Amino acid sequence: MKTAQGIARDVQSGESSATAELENSLSAIGARNEELNIFLYVDEAGARAAALSVDERVAKGENVGPLAGVPIAIKDNMCQTGIPTTCSSKILEGWRPPYNATVIDRLMACGAVPVGKTNLDEFAMGSSTENSAFGPTRNPLDPSRVPGGSSGGSAAAVAANMTPLALGSDTGGSIRQPAALCGLVGMKPSYGLVSRYGLIAFASSLDQIGPLSKTVTDAAMLLEAIAGHDPMDSTSLPEPSPSLVAHVNDGVAGKRVALVRELVEGADDDVVASVNRAVAALKDAGATIVELSIPEFRLGLSAYYLIAPAEASSNLARYDGVRFGLRVNGEDVAAMNEATRTAGFGAEVKRRIMLGTYALSAGYFDAYYGQALKVRTQMIDAFKRAYQQADLLIGATTPSVAFAFGSKTSDPMAMYLSDVFTIPTNLAGEAAVSVPFGTGEAGLPVGVQLLGPGRSEAQLFAAARVLELAEGRP
Ligand code: GLN
């Protein structure tokens, strides 16, 4: 499949058309969606109308925008007017949002063509897309394995050549981990860089929308299109979208890159070998390599599994059978609320709501949630100290390559450990990218993670591009 950059160029020049590119995308979806369960909804009519309007504007000589005619997949936790938005939960079945998420408006303003909504772990809680109420998504590279999660459908859409771009959301690793397992580039931007308006909230202090793509330049193009201040999100950073594409070839000469011991600890040998080779490639490109230990990273998982469920228990209180989607009747309002939530939420979501409610309850607040917030502050300080010694950090994205279906479903802790290397970035509100580098067990892709301070996206893409070139990718 062509890159987003290639499609936009060809559509704008008249060499191709948005309509033709969309039809390619729709036939790729038609060919494998039943097998892989990637799209929960394909908006054929809406996408065709959007593509036609791009073609009409090109015919009139207009400059349509940097993503002219590029088909894009949208994780099904982002609102699009009139399009079913489920969060892969039965509780939202049938609900159609009356407004667009800011990211959707921005994509359309750049000429992109949203083709449909992709599967995820229910309410983005999970690391394998096995928690979806609508069945799991399969990894296109090996359908006996998971694509990762929670943005597993978005990652699989790109890996299966259905769309060159996809949007995911990352609360504890949900863009980077599936990117790693599907052989893609995936970035978690700095907190506040991308508007969360219209992203259905999981843990509001951690959630960020970001890009998934096959190439670094495509990811940079997509992030540039969606980033920048939005008055509709009070946590949105006050500045315009940064210049990213212009810097992808800046390289790493003179940069200090720290290999972090805790970001490879416990990872499989094939993963560690790829990280070591990536370090060598950055060194060859002129970076100075140091080694660091950041022991606070070991506390990330425990703090995250108090903070994220605590916020989720509050955010998910709104699904009460009154305002959205499903309603199961009961004798009185309380019974209706209970019956609706019992029938509408899956096991993992219920587990998180119970964990979060417990952590926040009077008498336990100081012991759990309060402690977790202190750890979060320590994490922020630890990153600050690390960035005095290095410009960027490097480690693994995930402990292993894509794993088999069912191998972690009966043990929540084993599943939670999939995000042990990605969670610290979310807690600190900083940026990180996963870039495919080499292969491991069964020839499956390995993701290497590059981490940087807030607003370091341009530097991260430049370093990721060095690795892409070192792998011989154009
Ligand atoms: N896997 C992690 C969780 O289950 C992260 C999810 C995410 O980033 N949305 O919470």
GROMACS .gro file of C-alpha atoms and ligand atoms in nm:
model
  484
    1MET     CA    1   0.000   0.000   0.000
    2LYS     CA    2   0.111   0.355  -0.073
    3THR     CA    3   0.216   0.580   0.212
    4ALA     CA    4  -0.010   0.865   0.324
    5GLN     CA    5   0.253   1.104   0.195
    6GLY     CA    6   0.242   0.935  -0.148
    7ILE     CA    7  -0.138   0.934  -0.163
    8ALA     CA    8  -0.168   1.301  -0.066
    9ARG     CA    9   0.089   1.399  -0.326
   10ASP     CA   10  -0.079   1.197  -0.603
   11VAL     CA   11  -0.429   1.317  -0.517
   12GLN     CA   12  -0.325   1.681  -0.506
   13SER     CA   13  -0.137   1.653  -0.836
   14GLY     CA   14  -0.423   1.475  -1.010
   15GLU     CA   15  -0.217   1.161  -1.070
   16SER     CA   16  -0.464   0.971  -0.854
   17SER     CA   17  -0.796   1.062  -0.696
   18ALA     CA   18  -0.934   1.045  -0.345
   19THR     CA   19  -1.214   0.828  -0.481
   20ALA     CA   20  -0.971   0.575  -0.632
   21GLU     CA   21  -0.763   0.564  -0.314
   22LEU     CA   22  -1.075   0.513  -0.105
   23GLU     CA   23  -1.196   0.228  -0.328
   24ASN     CA   24  -0.857   0.055  -0.279
   25SER     CA   25  -0.898   0.093   0.091
   26LEU     CA   26  -1.259  -0.035   0.089
   27SER     CA   27  -1.166  -0.341  -0.113
   28ALA     CA   28  -0.879  -0.424   0.125
   29ILE     CA   29  -1.127  -0.396   0.412
   30GLY     CA   30  -1.377  -0.614   0.225
   31ALA     CA   31  -1.112  -0.879   0.162
   32ARG     CA   32  -1.006  -0.941   0.524
   33ASN     CA   33  -1.235  -0.769   0.772
   34GLU     CA   34  -1.446  -1.074   0.839
   35GLU     CA   35  -1.138  -1.283   0.915
   36LEU     CA   36  -0.957  -1.024   1.126
   37ASN     CA   37  -1.248  -0.829   1.287
   38ILE     CA   38  -1.078  -0.490   1.256
   39PHE     CA   39  -1.357  -0.247   1.168
   40LEU     CA   40  -1.673  -0.242   1.378
   41TYR     CA   41  -1.831   0.001   1.133
   42VAL     CA   42  -1.735   0.110   0.782
   43ASP     CA   43  -1.886   0.443   0.677
   44GLU     CA   44  -1.887   0.375   0.304
   45ALA     CA   45  -2.135   0.647   0.214
   46GLY     CA   46  -1.976   0.917   0.431
   47ALA     CA   47  -1.625   0.827   0.313
   48ARG     CA   48  -1.731   0.830  -0.054
   49ALA     CA   49  -1.890   1.172  -0.010
   50ALA     CA   50  -1.576   1.306   0.163
   51ALA     CA   51  -1.351   1.164  -0.111
   52LEU     CA   52  -1.571   1.314  -0.385
   53SER     CA   53  -1.552   1.654  -0.222
   54VAL     CA   54  -1.171   1.629  -0.212
   55ASP     CA   55  -1.168   1.541  -0.583
   56GLU     CA   56  -1.398   1.832  -0.666
   57ARG     CA   57  -1.174   2.073  -0.479
   58VAL     CA   58  -0.865   1.941  -0.656
   59ALA     CA   59  -1.044   1.985  -0.990
   60LYS     CA   60  -1.110   2.349  -0.899
   61GLY     CA   61  -0.738   2.398  -0.839
   62GLU     CA   62  -0.769   2.426  -0.460
   63ASN     CA   63  -0.494   2.315  -0.225
   64VAL     CA   64  -0.686   2.057  -0.024
   65GLY     CA   65  -0.435   2.005   0.255
   66PRO     CA   66  -0.150   1.783   0.368
   67LEU     CA   67  -0.367   1.469   0.394
   68ALA     CA   68  -0.558   1.517   0.067
   69GLY     CA   69  -0.755   1.199  -0.003
   70VAL     CA   70  -0.579   0.986   0.259
   71PRO     CA   71  -0.808   0.713   0.404
   72ILE     CA   72  -0.782   0.689   0.781
   73ALA     CA   73  -0.916   0.446   1.043
   74ILE     CA   74  -1.054   0.584   1.370
   75LYS     CA   75  -1.048   0.400   1.702
   76ASP     CA   76  -1.406   0.354   1.814
   77ASN     CA   77  -1.369   0.569   2.125
   78MET     CA   78  -1.370   0.894   1.926
   79CYS     CA   79  -1.694   1.067   1.839
   80GLN     CA   80  -1.800   1.125   1.481
   81THR     CA   81  -2.137   1.287   1.410
   82GLY     CA   82  -2.404   1.029   1.337
   83ILE     CA   83  -2.160   0.735   1.328
   84PRO     CA   84  -2.209   0.455   1.584
   85THR     CA   85  -1.946   0.493   1.857
   86THR     CA   86  -1.932   0.198   2.093
   87CYS     CA   87  -1.599   0.191   2.281
   88SER     CA   88  -1.644  -0.183   2.208
   89SER     CA   89  -1.898  -0.191   2.489
   90LYS     CA   90  -2.256  -0.316   2.489
   91ILE     CA   91  -2.344  -0.023   2.710
   92LEU     CA   92  -2.306   0.219   2.417
   93GLU     CA   93  -2.461  -0.004   2.152
   94GLY     CA   94  -2.679   0.200   1.920
   95TRP     CA   95  -2.552   0.538   2.041
   96ARG     CA   96  -2.466   0.790   1.769
   97PRO     CA   97  -2.278   1.100   1.882
   98PRO     CA   98  -2.429   1.436   1.786
   99TYR     CA   99  -2.085   1.597   1.740
  100ASN     CA  100  -1.736   1.542   1.602
  101ALA     CA  101  -1.426   1.500   1.814
  102THR     CA  102  -1.186   1.786   1.741
  103VAL     CA  103  -0.943   1.540   1.579
  104ILE     CA  104  -1.211   1.441   1.325
  105ASP     CA  105  -1.276   1.804   1.229
  106ARG     CA  106  -0.904   1.865   1.193
  107LEU     CA  107  -0.853   1.557   0.977
  108MET     CA  108  -1.135   1.658   0.744
  109ALA     CA  109  -0.994   2.011   0.724
  110CYS     CA  110  -0.665   1.859   0.600
  111GLY     CA  111  -0.839   1.651   0.334
  112ALA     CA  112  -0.825   1.312   0.510
  113VAL     CA  113  -1.109   1.063   0.457
  114PRO     CA  114  -1.224   0.878   0.773
  115VAL     CA  115  -1.338   0.533   0.657
  116GLY     CA  116  -1.469   0.376   0.976
  117LYS     CA  117  -1.438   0.282   1.340
  118THR     CA  118  -1.196   0.021   1.469
  119ASN     CA  119  -1.220  -0.239   1.742
  120LEU     CA  120  -1.059  -0.189   2.085
  121ASP     CA  121  -1.055  -0.334   2.433
  122GLU     CA  122  -1.376  -0.218   2.599
  123PHE     CA  123  -1.331   0.147   2.703
  124ALA     CA  124  -0.961   0.108   2.610
  125MET     CA  125  -0.896  -0.120   2.906
  126GLY     CA  126  -0.661  -0.392   2.793
  127SER     CA  127  -0.352  -0.484   2.593
  128SER     CA  128  -0.477  -0.739   2.342
  129THR     CA  129  -0.818  -0.628   2.206
  130GLU     CA  130  -0.956  -0.950   2.357
  131ASN     CA  131  -1.173  -0.742   2.593
  132SER     CA  132  -1.402  -0.617   2.314
  133ALA     CA  133  -1.772  -0.697   2.348
  134PHE     CA  134  -1.769  -0.753   1.971
  135GLY     CA  135  -1.499  -1.023   1.959
  136PRO     CA  136  -1.122  -0.997   1.937
  137THR     CA  137  -0.921  -0.851   1.650
  138ARG     CA  138  -0.659  -1.077   1.493
  139ASN     CA  139  -0.303  -0.973   1.415
  140PRO     CA  140  -0.276  -0.951   1.033
  141LEU     CA  141   0.088  -1.066   1.051
  142ASP     CA  142  -0.015  -1.388   1.229
  143PRO     CA  143  -0.389  -1.438   1.285
  144SER     CA  144  -0.323  -1.680   1.572
  145ARG     CA  145  -0.182  -1.392   1.775
  146VAL     CA  146  -0.317  -1.070   1.926
  147PRO     CA  147  -0.255  -0.732   1.763
  148GLY     CA  148  -0.199  -0.574   2.105
  149GLY     CA  149  -0.434  -0.322   2.255
  150SER     CA  150  -0.622  -0.133   2.333
  151SER     CA  151  -0.589   0.032   1.988
  152GLY     CA  152  -0.557  -0.316   1.832
  153GLY     CA  153  -0.812  -0.252   1.557
  154SER     CA  154  -0.640   0.069   1.449
  155ALA     CA  155  -0.298  -0.099   1.442
  156ALA     CA  156  -0.435  -0.400   1.253
  157ALA     CA  157  -0.605  -0.174   0.995
  158VAL     CA  158  -0.268  -0.025   0.901
  159ALA     CA  159  -0.079  -0.356   0.924
  160ALA     CA  160  -0.338  -0.519   0.694
  161ASN     CA  161  -0.297  -0.238   0.439
  162MET     CA  162  -0.658  -0.129   0.482
  163THR     CA  163  -0.561   0.233   0.552
  164PRO     CA  164  -0.215   0.395   0.563
  165LEU     CA  165  -0.305   0.588   0.880
  166ALA     CA  166  -0.503   0.528   1.197
  167LEU     CA  167  -0.580   0.716   1.515
  168GLY     CA  168  -0.538   0.544   1.849
  169SER     CA  169  -0.548   0.658   2.210
  170ASP     CA  170  -0.282   0.589   2.470
  171THR     CA  171  -0.355   0.595   2.843
  172GLY     CA  172  -0.085   0.351   2.951
  173GLY     CA  173   0.056   0.224   2.623
  174SER     CA  174  -0.241   0.162   2.395
  175ILE     CA  175  -0.084   0.320   2.085
  176ARG     CA  176   0.279   0.212   2.133
  177GLN     CA  177   0.213  -0.148   2.240
  178PRO     CA  178  -0.009  -0.244   1.942
  179ALA     CA  179   0.227  -0.051   1.712
  180ALA     CA  180   0.511  -0.270   1.840
  181LEU     CA  181   0.313  -0.593   1.801
  182CYS     CA  182   0.200  -0.505   1.447
  183GLY     CA  183   0.530  -0.363   1.317
  184LEU     CA  184   0.422   0.003   1.303
  185VAL     CA  185   0.525   0.347   1.416
  186GLY     CA  186   0.304   0.470   1.702
  187MET     CA  187   0.340   0.783   1.910
  188LYS     CA  188   0.198   0.892   2.245
  189PRO     CA  189   0.225   1.271   2.226
  190SER     CA  190   0.287   1.499   2.523
  191TYR     CA  191  -0.020   1.538   2.740
  192GLY     CA  192  -0.225   1.831   2.608
  193LEU     CA  193  -0.071   1.837   2.260
  194VAL     CA  194  -0.378   1.678   2.098
  195SER     CA  195  -0.730   1.778   2.198
  196ARG     CA  196  -0.926   1.516   2.391
  197TYR     CA  197  -1.259   1.682   2.303
  198GLY     CA  198  -1.478   1.401   2.173
  199LEU     CA  199  -1.245   1.124   2.294
  200ILE     CA  200  -1.455   0.914   2.530
  201ALA     CA  201  -1.276   0.942   2.863
  202PHE     CA  202  -1.105   0.647   3.032
  203ALA     CA  203  -0.851   0.815   3.266
  204SER     CA  204  -0.858   1.185   3.185
  205SER     CA  205  -0.520   1.279   3.333
  206LEU     CA  206  -0.347   1.015   3.118
  207ASP     CA  207  -0.546   0.981   2.791
  208GLN     CA  208  -0.390   1.113   2.469
  209ILE     CA  209  -0.480   1.060   2.103
  210GLY     CA  210  -0.195   0.983   1.864
  211PRO     CA  211  -0.093   0.842   1.525
  212LEU     CA  212  -0.026   0.490   1.393
  213SER     CA  213   0.136   0.438   1.053
  214LYS     CA  214   0.393   0.237   0.864
  215THR     CA  215   0.645   0.519   0.829
  216VAL     CA  216   0.784   0.787   1.058
  217THR     CA  217   0.701   1.065   0.810
  218ASP     CA  218   0.338   0.952   0.788
  219ALA     CA  219   0.308   0.953   1.168
  220ALA     CA  220   0.458   1.303   1.179
  221MET     CA  221   0.215   1.424   0.910
  222LEU     CA  222  -0.081   1.286   1.100
  223LEU     CA  223   0.025   1.425   1.436
  224GLU     CA  224   0.092   1.766   1.284
  225ALA     CA  225  -0.260   1.763   1.139
  226ILE     CA  226  -0.437   1.690   1.468
  227ALA     CA  227  -0.219   1.871   1.726
  228GLY     CA  228  -0.248   2.227   1.851
  229HIS     CA  229  -0.456   2.427   2.094
  230ASP     CA  230  -0.829   2.360   2.122
  231PRO     CA  231  -1.046   2.583   2.343
  232MET     CA  232  -1.288   2.288   2.385
  233ASP     CA  233  -1.031   2.094   2.594
  234SER     CA  234  -0.926   2.277   2.909
  235THR     CA  235  -0.606   2.069   2.934
  236SER     CA  236  -0.499   2.154   2.580
  237LEU     CA  237  -0.155   2.319   2.554
  238PRO     CA  238  -0.183   2.685   2.458
  239GLU     CA  239   0.032   2.676   2.143
  240PRO     CA  240  -0.030   2.589   1.778
  241SER     CA  241   0.066   2.254   1.626
  242PRO     CA  242   0.444   2.202   1.618
  243SER     CA  243   0.644   2.166   1.298
  244LEU     CA  244   0.726   1.795   1.276
  245VAL     CA  245   0.752   1.679   0.914
  246ALA     CA  246   1.014   1.945   0.841
  247HIS     CA  247   1.238   1.792   1.109
  248VAL     CA  248   1.211   1.417   1.043
  249ASN     CA  249   1.552   1.410   0.877
  250ASP     CA  250   1.730   1.611   1.147
  251GLY     CA  251   1.916   1.299   1.268
  252VAL     CA  252   2.067   1.243   1.612
  253ALA     CA  253   2.420   1.379   1.569
  254GLY     CA  254   2.538   1.526   1.897
  255LYS     CA  255   2.233   1.400   2.090
  256ARG     CA  256   2.275   1.216   2.418
  257VAL     CA  257   2.069   0.898   2.428
  258ALA     CA  258   2.033   0.699   2.750
  259LEU     CA  259   1.965   0.327   2.750
  260VAL     CA  260   1.748   0.276   3.057
  261ARG     CA  261   1.806  -0.048   3.245
  262GLU     CA  262   1.446  -0.066   3.374
  263LEU     CA  263   1.316  -0.041   3.016
  264VAL     CA  264   1.471  -0.373   2.915
  265GLU     CA  265   1.454  -0.553   3.250
  266GLY     CA  266   1.254  -0.874   3.214
  267ALA     CA  267   1.212  -0.841   2.838
  268ASP     CA  268   1.264  -1.146   2.616
  269ASP     CA  269   1.611  -1.196   2.465
  270ASP     CA  270   1.493  -1.122   2.109
  271VAL     CA  271   1.350  -0.789   2.225
  272VAL     CA  272   1.666  -0.694   2.418
  273ALA     CA  273   1.879  -0.782   2.114
  274SER     CA  274   1.678  -0.542   1.897
  275VAL     CA  275   1.711  -0.263   2.153
  276ASN     CA  276   2.089  -0.314   2.163
  277ARG     CA  277   2.109  -0.303   1.786
  278ALA     CA  278   1.902   0.017   1.784
  279VAL     CA  279   2.140   0.173   2.036
  280ALA     CA  280   2.432   0.084   1.807
  281ALA     CA  281   2.252   0.235   1.507
  282LEU     CA  282   2.197   0.564   1.692
  283LYS     CA  283   2.562   0.565   1.794
  284ASP     CA  284   2.665   0.512   1.431
  285ALA     CA  285   2.450   0.811   1.340
  286GLY     CA  286   2.645   1.033   1.579
  287ALA     CA  287   2.460   1.006   1.909
  288THR     CA  288   2.643   0.973   2.241
  289ILE     CA  289   2.518   0.674   2.437
  290VAL     CA  290   2.498   0.661   2.816
  291GLU     CA  291   2.342   0.402   3.045
  292LEU     CA  292   2.100   0.499   3.318
  293SER     CA  293   1.903   0.333   3.592
  294ILE     CA  294   1.569   0.493   3.684
  295PRO     CA  295   1.437   0.275   3.970
  296GLU     CA  296   1.113   0.479   3.991
  297PHE     CA  297   1.006   0.314   3.664
  298ARG     CA  298   0.947  -0.007   3.861
  299LEU     CA  299   0.671   0.168   4.057
  300GLY     CA  300   0.485   0.284   3.748
  301LEU     CA  301   0.261  -0.016   3.699
  302SER     CA  302   0.132  -0.019   4.059
  303ALA     CA  303   0.063   0.356   4.059
  304TYR     CA  304  -0.108   0.337   3.720
  305TYR     CA  305  -0.341   0.057   3.830
  306LEU     CA  306  -0.469   0.279   4.111
  307ILE     CA  307  -0.484   0.613   3.927
  308ALA     CA  308  -0.634   0.488   3.599
  309PRO     CA  309  -0.912   0.278   3.761
  310ALA     CA  310  -0.987   0.559   4.008
  311GLU     CA  311  -1.042   0.804   3.722
  312ALA     CA  312  -1.230   0.541   3.520
  313SER     CA  313  -1.469   0.466   3.807
  314SER     CA  314  -1.567   0.833   3.804
  315ASN     CA  315  -1.575   0.875   3.424
  316LEU     CA  316  -1.786   0.562   3.372
  317ALA     CA  317  -2.048   0.666   3.628
  318ARG     CA  318  -2.230   0.844   3.345
  319TYR     CA  319  -2.338   0.515   3.184
  320ASP     CA  320  -2.646   0.473   3.395
  321GLY     CA  321  -2.911   0.373   3.144
  322VAL     CA  322  -3.052   0.725   3.136
  323ARG     CA  323  -2.840   0.924   2.892
  324PHE     CA  324  -2.661   0.687   2.655
  325GLY     CA  325  -2.714   0.359   2.475
  326LEU     CA  326  -2.836   0.056   2.663
  327ARG     CA  327  -3.119   0.054   2.920
  328VAL     CA  328  -3.232  -0.256   3.107
  329ASN     CA  329  -3.553  -0.182   3.297
  330GLY     CA  330  -3.590  -0.242   3.670
  331GLU     CA  331  -3.849  -0.184   3.944
  332ASP     CA  332  -3.714   0.161   4.026
  333VAL     CA  333  -3.433   0.388   3.906
  334ALA     CA  334  -3.162   0.226   4.120
  335ALA     CA  335  -3.260  -0.120   3.997
  336MET     CA  336  -3.259   0.007   3.637
  337ASN     CA  337  -2.908   0.156   3.687
  338GLU     CA  338  -2.782  -0.170   3.834
  339ALA     CA  339  -2.939  -0.395   3.571
  340THR     CA  340  -2.807  -0.172   3.291
  341ARG     CA  341  -2.453  -0.166   3.424
  342THR     CA  342  -2.455  -0.538   3.502
  343ALA     CA  343  -2.562  -0.625   3.148
  344GLY     CA  344  -2.370  -0.350   2.968
  345PHE     CA  345  -2.016  -0.370   3.107
  346GLY     CA  346  -1.771  -0.656   3.052
  347ALA     CA  347  -1.562  -0.825   3.322
  348GLU     CA  348  -1.248  -0.610   3.287
  349VAL     CA  349  -1.443  -0.283   3.300
  350LYS     CA  350  -1.626  -0.404   3.612
  351ARG     CA  351  -1.294  -0.502   3.770
  352ARG     CA  352  -1.155  -0.151   3.707
  353ILE     CA  353  -1.467   0.023   3.839
  354MET     CA  354  -1.450  -0.183   4.159
  355LEU     CA  355  -1.074  -0.128   4.201
  356GLY     CA  356  -1.112   0.245   4.142
  357THR     CA  357  -1.411   0.288   4.369
  358TYR     CA  358  -1.230   0.101   4.646
  359ALA     CA  359  -0.909   0.305   4.601
  360LEU     CA  360  -1.105   0.629   4.631
  361SER     CA  361  -1.331   0.533   4.921
  362ALA     CA  362  -1.303   0.712   5.256
  363GLY     CA  363  -1.057   0.533   5.480
  364TYR     CA  364  -0.857   0.389   5.190
  365PHE     CA  365  -0.789   0.707   4.996
  366ASP     CA  366  -0.458   0.786   5.171
  367ALA     CA  367  -0.336   0.428   5.157
  368TYR     CA  368  -0.401   0.379   4.785
  369TYR     CA  369  -0.491   0.674   4.563
  370GLY     CA  370  -0.293   0.922   4.774
  371GLN     CA  371   0.017   0.700   4.766
  372ALA     CA  372  -0.016   0.651   4.393
  373LEU     CA  373  -0.022   1.028   4.340
  374LYS     CA  374   0.300   1.058   4.540
  375VAL     CA  375   0.462   0.795   4.318
  376ARG     CA  376   0.345   0.991   4.016
  377THR     CA  377   0.525   1.301   4.146
  378GLN     CA  378   0.839   1.094   4.203
  379MET     CA  379   0.812   0.965   3.847
  380ILE     CA  380   0.793   1.320   3.709
  381ASP     CA  381   1.102   1.417   3.912
  382ALA     CA  382   1.288   1.104   3.800
  383PHE     CA  383   1.226   1.190   3.433
  384LYS     CA  384   1.343   1.548   3.497
  385ARG     CA  385   1.669   1.422   3.644
  386ALA     CA  386   1.717   1.180   3.355
  387TYR     CA  387   1.672   1.459   3.101
  388GLN     CA  388   1.958   1.649   3.263
  389GLN     CA  389   2.183   1.363   3.158
  390ALA     CA  390   2.029   1.273   2.824
  391ASP     CA  391   1.818   1.425   2.547
  392LEU     CA  392   1.629   1.103   2.482
  393LEU     CA  393   1.580   0.768   2.652
  394ILE     CA  394   1.564   0.431   2.480
  395GLY     CA  395   1.429   0.090   2.577
  396ALA     CA  396   1.182  -0.174   2.469
  397THR     CA  397   0.817  -0.094   2.400
  398THR     CA  398   0.691  -0.435   2.517
  399PRO     CA  399   0.847  -0.734   2.693
  400SER     CA  400   0.770  -0.971   2.403
  401VAL     CA  401   0.656  -0.989   2.042
  402ALA     CA  402   0.284  -1.049   1.970
  403PHE     CA  403   0.148  -1.323   2.197
  404ALA     CA  404  -0.110  -1.594   2.130
  405PHE     CA  405  -0.483  -1.555   2.189
  406GLY     CA  406  -0.592  -1.653   2.536
  407SER     CA  407  -0.237  -1.673   2.672
  408LYS     CA  408  -0.294  -1.393   2.924
  409THR     CA  409  -0.672  -1.366   2.954
  410SER     CA  410  -0.703  -1.571   3.271
  411ASP     CA  411  -0.432  -1.374   3.451
  412PRO     CA  412  -0.500  -0.997   3.463
  413MET     CA  413  -0.157  -0.929   3.616
  414ALA     CA  414   0.022  -1.096   3.322
  415MET     CA  415  -0.183  -0.880   3.085
  416TYR     CA  416  -0.110  -0.563   3.285
  417LEU     CA  417   0.263  -0.638   3.260
  418SER     CA  418   0.244  -0.586   2.881
  419ASP     CA  419   0.254  -0.212   2.955
  420VAL     CA  420   0.532  -0.208   3.210
  421PHE     CA  421   0.764  -0.013   2.977
  422THR     CA  422   0.505   0.230   2.838
  423ILE     CA  423   0.325   0.345   3.153
  424PRO     CA  424   0.597   0.576   3.299
  425THR     CA  425   0.558   0.819   3.006
  426ASN     CA  426   0.184   0.851   3.061
  427LEU     CA  427   0.225   0.915   3.433
  428ALA     CA  428   0.472   1.195   3.358
  429GLY     CA  429   0.263   1.340   3.073
  430GLU     CA  430   0.557   1.320   2.835
  431ALA     CA  431   0.612   1.187   2.482
  432ALA     CA  432   0.731   0.853   2.345
  433VAL     CA  433   0.732   0.671   2.015
  434SER     CA  434   0.753   0.303   1.926
  435VAL     CA  435   0.935   0.223   1.605
  436PRO     CA  436   0.969  -0.124   1.450
  437PHE     CA  437   1.329  -0.242   1.462
  438GLY     CA  438   1.421  -0.595   1.363
  439THR     CA  439   1.230  -0.914   1.423
  440GLY     CA  440   1.214  -1.164   1.705
  441GLU     CA  441   1.046  -1.496   1.775
  442ALA     CA  442   0.868  -1.643   1.470
  443GLY     CA  443   0.990  -1.354   1.256
  444LEU     CA  444   0.751  -1.112   1.429
  445PRO     CA  445   0.834  -0.742   1.460
  446VAL     CA  446   0.997  -0.592   1.769
  447GLY     CA  447   0.919  -0.237   1.880
  448VAL     CA  448   1.190  -0.011   2.017
  449GLN     CA  449   1.073   0.276   2.234
  450LEU     CA  450   1.222   0.626   2.232
  451LEU     CA  451   1.116   0.859   2.512
  452GLY     CA  452   1.157   1.234   2.540
  453PRO     CA  453   1.048   1.525   2.756
  454GLY     CA  454   0.722   1.712   2.694
  455ARG     CA  455   0.709   1.872   2.348
  456SER     CA  456   1.005   1.667   2.216
  457GLU     CA  457   0.798   1.507   1.937
  458ALA     CA  458   1.015   1.647   1.656
  459GLN     CA  459   1.331   1.505   1.815
  460LEU     CA  460   1.164   1.169   1.875
  461PHE     CA  461   1.052   1.139   1.514
  462ALA     CA  462   1.403   1.236   1.397
  463ALA     CA  463   1.556   0.959   1.610
  464ALA     CA  464   1.291   0.710   1.495
  465ARG     CA  465   1.371   0.804   1.136
  466VAL     CA  466   1.739   0.719   1.197
  467LEU     CA  467   1.630   0.370   1.301
  468GLU     CA  468   1.397   0.341   1.002
  469LEU     CA  469   1.685   0.429   0.767
  470ALA     CA  470   1.920   0.191   0.949
  471GLU     CA  471   1.671  -0.088   0.874
  472GLY     CA  472   1.686   0.000   0.506
  473ARG     CA  473   1.329   0.130   0.492
  474PRO     CA  474   1.290   0.423   0.250
  475GLN     N1  475  -0.324  -0.173   2.881
  475GLN     C1  476  -0.340  -0.061   2.968
  475GLN     C2  477  -0.470  -0.074   3.042
  475GLN     O1  478  -0.530  -0.174   3.029
  475GLN     C3  479  -0.334   0.067   2.889
  475GLN     C4  480  -0.458   0.095   2.815
  475GLN     C5  481  -0.453   0.221   2.736
  475GLN     O2  482  -0.349   0.282   2.715
  475GLN     N2  483  -0.572   0.266   2.696
  475GLN     O3  484  -0.513   0.012   3.113
   0.00000   0.00000   0.00000
